Amino acid sequence: MYDLINYLWETGLNLLFSPEIFEPLVFPGLIAAFSLLIVVIWLERKIAAIIQMRYGPYYISRHTEGALQLVADLLRFLFSEVIIPKSVDKIAYVLAPIILFAFTFLPIVVIPVSKDFAAIDHEYSLLIALALMTLYSSFLLIVSWASNNKFSFIGGLREGFLSLSYEIPLIISALSAAVLFDSFNLIEIVEKQAAMGWGIFYNPLAAIVFLVVIIYSTSRYPYEIAEAESEIVIGPFTEYTGILFGLGMGISYIKLYSMSLLYAVLFLGGWEPVVWPLNLHPVLPGIILFIKAFIIVAFSVFLRAVYPRYRIDQALRIAWWKLFTLAFLSLLFSYGIKIIEVMG
Amino acid sequence: MSEEGYMLLQIGPQHPGSGHMRMLVKLDGDVIVDFIPDVGYVHRTVEKIAETKLYIQNIPLLEKPILNDSGNANLAYIIAVEKLLDVEPPPRAQYLRTIMAELSRIASHLYGIGILSILIGSSTGFMWAFGDREIFIHLMQMMSGARITYSYMVPGGVRRDLPDQFREEFRKAARYMRRRYKDYEKIIIKNPVTRARLEGVGVLSREKAIEWGTVGPNLRASGVAYDVRKVEPYAAYEDIDFEIAVREEGDCYARLLVRFQEIMESLKIIEQALEKIPNGKILAEKYEKMIQPRAKKLVEGTGRIKFPAIYVNLKPPKGEVFSRVESGKGEITVYLVSNGSPKPYRLRFVTPSFRNLLTFKNLIPGHRLADFPAIYGSLDYFPPGADR
Amino acid sequence: MELKERIETIVGSTGEVRIDRGNIVVEVKEPKKIIEIAKKLKAEGFDHVKSVSGVDYSDQGYFEIVYHVSSYSTPELAKAILVLKVKVPSDNPRSPSLIEIWPSVEMMERETYEMYGIIFEGHPELKRLFLPEEFEGVYPLRKSFKIKEEGIMA
């Protein structure tokens, strides 16, 4: 009997700590992402408040400077009624934000947290991550279309236009990192960086383009165009209430988080350097990765306090003229470095 | 959803970017082809109510539509009543009125800048402007005792004298605002995104501005150097040396810059007024005589007027007058017809936002949907002011 | 005053010119003539209308429409306010619209129409502006419209 319990305990623990389960569910997946969400939204509000000379979150948990405000918000979303308007396509209306939320998490499964710890370690994991990231806009379009609301519709349309223009610089700048490190495997890319140095130093152009694309594609200021409040209420999520709206609020942050993880892997040396005591367990180097991603996320949300938002045509012009060109140049730059390497 | 391939979008009144009004926007893709401002959501028939109230009761009534610039709205009405009564307030009262009007103008401009900022997405600009507006509200509160609805000016003078600490407080406020201007420059004026959003957007040509009867900073941003303070000086503006901010571009950005320039100019005006302000009475002798002896001591002690009973049934002689003042948002005009009774026979109160309504309506078509809030904010259009 | 004489020659026999508290008042005798006068005034430099007001003198059988005209482009004229008045009978209040001459009257004529029921002939969009739909046929700023006062709650 004791042996059985012991056996179950052991296998259970092993199962939990197996990368396939642990990564998507605990770290850096669901649980880590949620805690990050709480911290980041608090941070966003607090930074903006400090710049704008006000208190920011204050009443919920005063001793922690209102850090639990988002928990209270989430609880409120959970318990407030989900009103489903008569005019919407009910199935799509309810399912689309949930699927969208799940899909924004998906890229995390291929992002490794250390050399021996990845849910899916694939030869082409970078491409898988990029492909999964591009699913976002198509489901957002479903959200906006199912809402049957003009503001949602315009918001979805804007997101469609934007995604067409940011995906190309996103993929090209990621590919220039792949060219630079001669691999599509994220673990290999980090290994190469550990040997050669961080990607951001080798190809700063690609790093800059990728960073701008992160801000651009996750609806951060100054590219907060698909949800522009003073123009189209809240864009695709105009008709949503309750927890479904809460999901909508969180989605762009989750996307920001997963893209920042990818950014840290591609350009900031991933989980390197692995120093004691991080080498004790394969999960622990992930902390470094997490911190790097967190800095990117915090930087992106900080921009809210600095910029107004662009108009959509201006944003599209930036994407096609500047980002696209720069991304292309960064690809050439990576090839240049490769050639120098081969020659020299 | 569509009509001949266009999308008809109803913005407001319950919309984060609409204010208290409904607007019908006809879209061709992202471009606005037709725009109908459906005003009247906060209409409160001020002109009709004014006919049923005593002259003195109309002071707070007429402040309320232009709540964020009530000092100037107050002044416009009082000048009209004084013209009817043929009363000239003492010089000190004129200076106090000037100070009040300029403080009110600064507050109004900060309000407008804040709204424009949030409409183009800059939450910092919004919070800063509204936070800094509080300083000037505080100053006006020191002068009048009220935060927003001052009712500071009464026929023949003002209600209160300048409090002792006012000069010091104002000196601090002016120093602070000048320092803050540099911050505003960094985060709003010179912000590349602000410039991208506002430059060349909503261009109002000089000819069109004149034709549509645009008023205020919007007119001056289109190159028309018209300011009632210069054209027909009232209060103490004749003795004060100031410049009017004029720009030629006529776009949203020029309107924003004119507002900032006017804030800085207003600080100078108040400084001059505080320097030049003469000592003396704050209420015309005609009315001061009528204050009861018992109350007189109080007036002298505190500098606060206790109203003489004559105000209750103020009966101006028969006639009609027209007054204009330059408020923060533009020219306020009051056309007052008296038939000799204690209530106005007709009070026509034309607010700057109402006059800018035509400009607003004509300026929008041809722009993109995202330009709509930018133009709306840059005109400093205040729906309650327009609806009255 | 020179300006007054200039305006007197413009108005001629179609109206009366006098000065009231510094403003030049032009009382047009017939509504039809107002367009002519307005055209000449515009040529003179009066380029915008500051306010259009109706005044109800229905006890004497007429409404008065008052245009306050001034100028932005000519600095000397900017100092002057020209009051253009025209009387219309209260049983059939009709007057030509001045929108062709001064586009700035558009909204103010609309407001005068809804508040007094004065029909401005030739105005392209003579619809209600502020009032809700159910106000059909009732003109609130006429003296015959009485406000129902609510009692003060003790």
XYZ file of C-alpha atoms in Angstrom, chain B:
388
model
C -25.106 48.249 -41.234
C -24.341 50.039 -44.464
C -26.097 52.436 -46.710
C -24.931 52.800 -50.307
C -21.683 51.218 -49.241
C -21.099 53.659 -46.410
C -21.036 52.924 -42.736
C -23.059 55.148 -40.485
C -21.410 55.356 -37.112
C -23.147 56.872 -34.119
C -20.628 58.290 -31.724
C -22.005 59.300 -28.375
C -23.523 60.450 -26.148
C -22.319 57.368 -24.259
C -18.934 57.068 -25.847
C -15.539 57.658 -24.265
C -14.591 60.198 -26.901
C -17.825 62.017 -27.585
C -18.592 64.236 -24.660
C -22.206 65.107 -24.025
C -23.365 64.937 -27.570
C -24.274 62.546 -30.301
C -22.454 62.649 -33.559
C -23.357 60.833 -36.731
C -20.373 59.945 -38.801
C -20.683 58.510 -42.267
C -17.647 56.510 -43.184
C -16.278 55.438 -46.499
C -13.715 52.918 -45.308
C -11.683 54.949 -42.868
C -12.552 58.334 -44.349
C -15.398 60.463 -43.044
C -17.632 61.618 -45.869
C -20.387 63.192 -43.850
C -20.634 64.446 -40.320
C -23.680 65.571 -38.407
C -23.233 66.849 -34.862
C -26.560 66.139 -33.206
C -26.353 68.660 -30.406
C -28.894 69.228 -27.686
C -28.168 66.380 -25.305
C -27.417 68.812 -22.490
C -29.633 71.634 -23.637
C -31.200 73.379 -20.642
C -32.990 76.366 -22.146
C -30.844 78.893 -20.370
C -32.278 81.730 -22.431
C -35.844 80.894 -21.458
C -35.061 80.423 -17.789
C -33.194 83.718 -17.809
C -36.427 85.479 -18.751
C -38.110 84.153 -15.649
C -35.379 85.120 -13.213
C -34.231 88.351 -11.664
C -31.133 90.021 -13.017
C -29.109 88.977 -10.009
C -30.318 85.390 -10.227
C -29.072 85.104 -13.767
C -25.462 85.442 -12.664
C -25.103 81.826 -11.500
C -27.428 80.604 -14.241
C -25.242 81.866 -17.058
C -22.086 80.518 -15.509
C -23.247 76.982 -15.598
C -23.207 76.255 -19.322
C -19.570 77.333 -19.563
C -18.591 75.642 -16.376
C -14.901 75.317 -17.093
C -14.582 78.997 -17.902
C -17.227 80.468 -15.686
C -15.230 83.561 -14.736
C -15.503 84.869 -18.273
C -19.132 83.850 -18.733
C -19.896 85.771 -15.584
C -18.053 88.804 -16.881
C -19.902 88.866 -20.206
C -23.255 89.036 -18.494
C -22.186 91.573 -15.902
C -20.794 93.901 -18.554
C -24.133 93.750 -20.350
C -26.068 94.495 -17.176
C -23.745 97.346 -16.303
C -24.194 98.825 -19.754
C -27.924 98.764 -19.142
C -27.620 100.248 -15.695
C -24.939 102.688 -16.795
C -22.719 101.802 -13.886
C -18.973 101.936 -13.965
C -17.188 99.713 -11.445
C -14.274 101.251 -9.529
C -10.777 100.661 -10.971
C -9.796 98.149 -8.334
C -12.790 96.033 -9.229
C -11.814 96.239 -12.895
C -8.384 94.878 -12.088
C -9.821 92.137 -9.932
C -12.097 91.183 -12.797
C -9.133 91.031 -15.121
C -7.295 88.734 -12.754
C -10.320 86.513 -12.417
C -10.910 86.380 -16.153
C -7.308 85.455 -16.867
C -7.198 82.766 -14.198
C -10.361 81.384 -15.684
C -8.810 81.467 -19.131
C -5.779 79.504 -17.967
C -8.018 76.923 -16.325
C -10.113 76.663 -19.464
C -7.077 76.221 -21.694
C -5.623 73.560 -19.440
C -8.947 71.782 -19.589
C -8.933 71.952 -23.367
C -5.362 70.757 -23.622
C -6.142 67.873 -21.283
C -9.126 66.797 -23.335
C -7.190 67.025 -26.571
C -4.407 64.929 -25.043
C -6.652 62.126 -23.910
C -8.498 62.151 -27.217
C -5.293 61.477 -29.097
C -4.282 58.956 -26.446
C -1.842 60.807 -24.235
C -3.000 60.036 -20.729
C -0.063 61.931 -19.261
C -1.046 65.133 -21.011
C -4.552 64.711 -19.697
C -3.537 64.094 -16.100
C -0.976 66.846 -16.068
C -3.251 69.458 -17.533
C -6.106 68.577 -15.221
C -3.802 68.418 -12.236
C -2.243 71.786 -13.016
C -5.656 73.293 -13.637
C -6.325 72.604 -9.965
C -3.714 75.210 -9.012
C -5.571 77.950 -10.811
C -8.849 76.737 -9.459
C -7.294 77.062 -6.037
C -6.325 80.652 -6.801
C -9.831 81.449 -7.985
C -11.186 79.797 -4.896
C -9.031 82.112 -2.812
C -10.516 85.082 -4.631
C -14.134 84.055 -4.740
C -14.663 81.306 -2.202
C -15.946 78.823 -4.771
C -14.120 76.220 -6.775
C -15.946 76.296 -10.071
C -18.946 78.605 -10.043
C -17.483 81.821 -8.811
C -20.258 84.382 -9.351
C -17.456 86.727 -8.494
C -18.588 89.729 -10.419
C -21.743 91.587 -9.541
C -23.201 94.668 -11.189
C -20.986 97.527 -10.099
C -18.012 95.588 -8.855
C -16.857 92.316 -7.428
C -17.915 90.378 -4.377
C -14.629 90.134 -2.541
C -11.357 91.873 -2.252
C -8.026 90.226 -2.952
C -6.989 88.041 -0.014
C -3.654 88.759 1.588
C -1.910 85.561 0.611
C -3.005 85.774 -2.991
C 0.087 87.521 -4.346
C 2.423 85.011 -2.785
C 0.321 82.077 -3.935
C 0.139 83.436 -7.432
C 3.862 84.011 -7.575
C 4.341 80.375 -6.693
C 1.776 79.254 -9.226
C 3.333 81.306 -12.017
C 6.782 79.973 -11.238
C 5.434 76.443 -11.177
C 3.534 76.839 -14.452
C 6.559 78.259 -16.227
C 8.646 75.335 -15.048
C 5.917 72.905 -16.032
C 5.740 74.384 -19.492
C 9.103 72.789 -20.195
C 7.685 69.414 -19.168
C 4.666 69.942 -21.367
C 7.008 70.794 -24.170
C 8.738 67.458 -23.789
C 5.763 65.203 -23.364
C 3.129 66.856 -25.539
C 4.311 69.716 -27.691
C 7.477 68.160 -29.059
C 6.377 64.553 -28.821
C 6.813 63.111 -32.328
C 3.552 61.201 -32.094
C 1.604 64.312 -31.079
C 3.074 66.163 -33.999
C 2.276 63.326 -36.373
C -1.296 63.324 -35.147
C -1.887 67.063 -35.130
C 0.268 68.685 -37.765
C -1.552 69.290 -41.006
C -4.755 67.788 -39.591
C -7.979 69.749 -39.533
C -6.572 72.714 -41.390
C -8.856 75.716 -41.092
C -7.930 78.354 -43.630
C -8.145 82.035 -42.772
C -10.948 82.593 -45.267
C -13.023 79.716 -43.957
C -12.455 80.732 -40.351
C -13.837 84.166 -41.109
C -16.683 82.810 -43.170
C -17.793 80.341 -40.522
C -17.439 82.879 -37.742
C -14.950 80.791 -35.796
C -13.968 82.237 -32.433
C -11.194 82.208 -29.924
C -7.873 80.388 -30.181
C -9.208 78.485 -33.170
C -9.612 81.732 -35.071
C -6.256 83.054 -34.000
C -4.561 79.801 -34.986
C -5.826 80.468 -38.499
C -4.087 83.797 -38.747
C -6.851 86.205 -37.746
C -5.610 88.573 -35.058
C -8.966 89.135 -33.443
C -9.209 89.349 -29.696
C -11.958 91.241 -27.926
C -9.519 92.231 -25.235
C -7.704 94.321 -27.852
C -10.595 95.269 -30.087
C -12.968 96.475 -27.432
C -11.034 96.499 -24.164
C -13.137 95.775 -21.132
C -12.217 95.426 -17.460
C -8.637 96.643 -17.084
C -7.240 95.342 -20.356
C -6.661 98.810 -21.704
C -3.943 99.488 -19.146
C -2.250 96.160 -19.605
C 0.403 95.412 -22.111
C 0.016 91.998 -23.669
C 0.236 90.256 -26.972
C -2.270 88.046 -28.660
C -1.064 84.684 -29.853
C -1.556 84.303 -33.578
C -0.392 81.509 -35.812
C -0.785 81.049 -39.512
C -1.002 77.275 -39.968
C -4.586 76.748 -38.881
C -4.137 73.066 -38.074
C -4.783 71.228 -34.824
C -1.195 71.679 -33.768
C -1.364 75.449 -34.211
C -4.490 75.527 -32.072
C -2.688 73.602 -29.342
C 0.280 75.960 -29.495
C -1.929 79.040 -29.378
C -3.515 77.713 -26.207
C -0.150 77.161 -24.560
C 1.016 80.596 -25.670
C -2.097 82.188 -24.216
C -1.549 80.475 -20.885
C 1.911 82.004 -20.678
C 0.554 85.380 -21.781
C -2.185 85.222 -19.167
C 0.397 84.701 -16.450
C 2.053 87.922 -17.578
C -1.266 89.749 -17.614
C -2.034 88.725 -14.057
C 1.446 89.709 -12.919
C 0.977 93.132 -14.456
C -2.477 93.468 -13.005
C -1.202 92.597 -9.540
C 1.481 95.214 -9.950
C -0.747 97.974 -11.224
C -3.832 97.308 -9.161
C -4.906 100.499 -7.411
C -6.265 100.654 -3.905
C -9.829 101.595 -3.370
C -13.366 100.357 -3.367
C -14.443 97.164 -5.013
C -18.078 98.156 -5.474
C -19.478 101.156 -7.271
C -20.379 103.929 -4.929
C -23.953 103.910 -6.087
C -24.426 100.496 -4.516
C -21.981 100.763 -1.692
C -24.020 103.571 -0.241
C -26.931 101.237 0.040
C -25.201 98.685 2.196
C -26.706 98.784 5.613
C -24.569 100.459 8.283
C -24.402 97.264 10.280
C -23.105 95.272 7.340
C -20.679 97.993 6.369
C -18.367 97.174 9.218
C -18.249 93.577 8.066
C -17.471 94.643 4.518
C -14.621 96.823 5.635
C -13.277 94.186 7.984
C -13.336 91.186 5.668
C -13.386 92.708 2.205
C -16.504 90.726 1.429
C -19.611 92.368 0.099
C -22.950 91.849 1.759
C -25.463 92.534 -0.938
C -27.560 95.611 -0.562
C -31.237 94.932 -0.974
C -31.384 96.853 -4.225
C -29.856 93.910 -6.047
C -32.944 91.859 -5.425
C -35.113 94.048 -7.548
C -32.582 95.595 -9.797
C -34.627 97.407 -12.419
C -32.537 98.501 -15.354
C -34.100 101.111 -17.608
C -35.683 100.126 -20.871
C -33.255 99.416 -23.652
C -31.012 96.869 -25.202
C -27.312 96.231 -25.012
C -24.768 93.960 -26.550
C -21.620 92.874 -24.776
C -18.730 90.690 -25.789
C -15.798 89.289 -23.899
C -12.960 87.058 -24.935
C -13.233 83.874 -22.905
C -10.823 80.985 -23.017
C -12.773 79.227 -25.715
C -13.553 82.382 -27.629
C -15.929 85.258 -27.798
C -18.966 85.178 -25.529
C -21.685 87.607 -26.529
C -24.704 88.653 -24.532
C -27.596 90.528 -26.084
C -29.828 91.840 -23.360
C -33.210 93.470 -23.878
C -34.843 95.132 -20.931
C -38.369 96.452 -20.766
C -37.878 98.067 -17.403
C -39.045 95.128 -15.331
C -36.839 93.332 -12.794
C -36.435 90.414 -15.201
C -34.719 90.493 -18.587
C -37.156 90.654 -21.473
C -34.791 88.742 -23.687
C -31.352 87.413 -22.992
C -29.411 86.045 -25.906
C -26.342 84.195 -24.760
C -24.120 83.064 -27.594
C -21.303 80.870 -26.400
C -18.023 80.238 -28.186
C -18.681 76.516 -28.532
C -22.000 77.215 -30.206
C -20.312 79.441 -32.718
C -17.569 76.894 -33.275
C -20.180 74.233 -33.945
C -20.356 75.231 -37.602
C -16.582 75.049 -37.910
C -16.602 71.675 -36.214
C -19.275 70.377 -38.531
C -17.555 71.584 -41.674
C -14.027 70.695 -40.680
C -14.519 66.986 -40.090
C -15.505 65.545 -43.500
C -12.567 64.338 -45.544
C -10.542 63.293 -42.551
C -9.938 59.829 -41.210
C -11.918 58.451 -38.316
C -8.896 58.735 -36.044
C -8.590 62.432 -36.880
C -12.071 63.052 -35.628
C -11.154 63.092 -31.922
C -8.049 65.124 -32.687
C -10.038 67.855 -34.420
C -12.795 67.670 -31.845
C -10.304 68.131 -29.036
C -8.296 70.795 -30.795
C -11.375 72.985 -31.254
C -11.910 72.830 -27.488
C -15.548 72.187 -28.216
C -17.546 71.986 -24.993
C -21.015 70.470 -25.577
C -22.736 71.976 -22.513
C -21.438 75.346 -23.607
C -22.841 74.931 -27.076
C -26.177 73.534 -25.945
C -26.768 76.018 -23.148
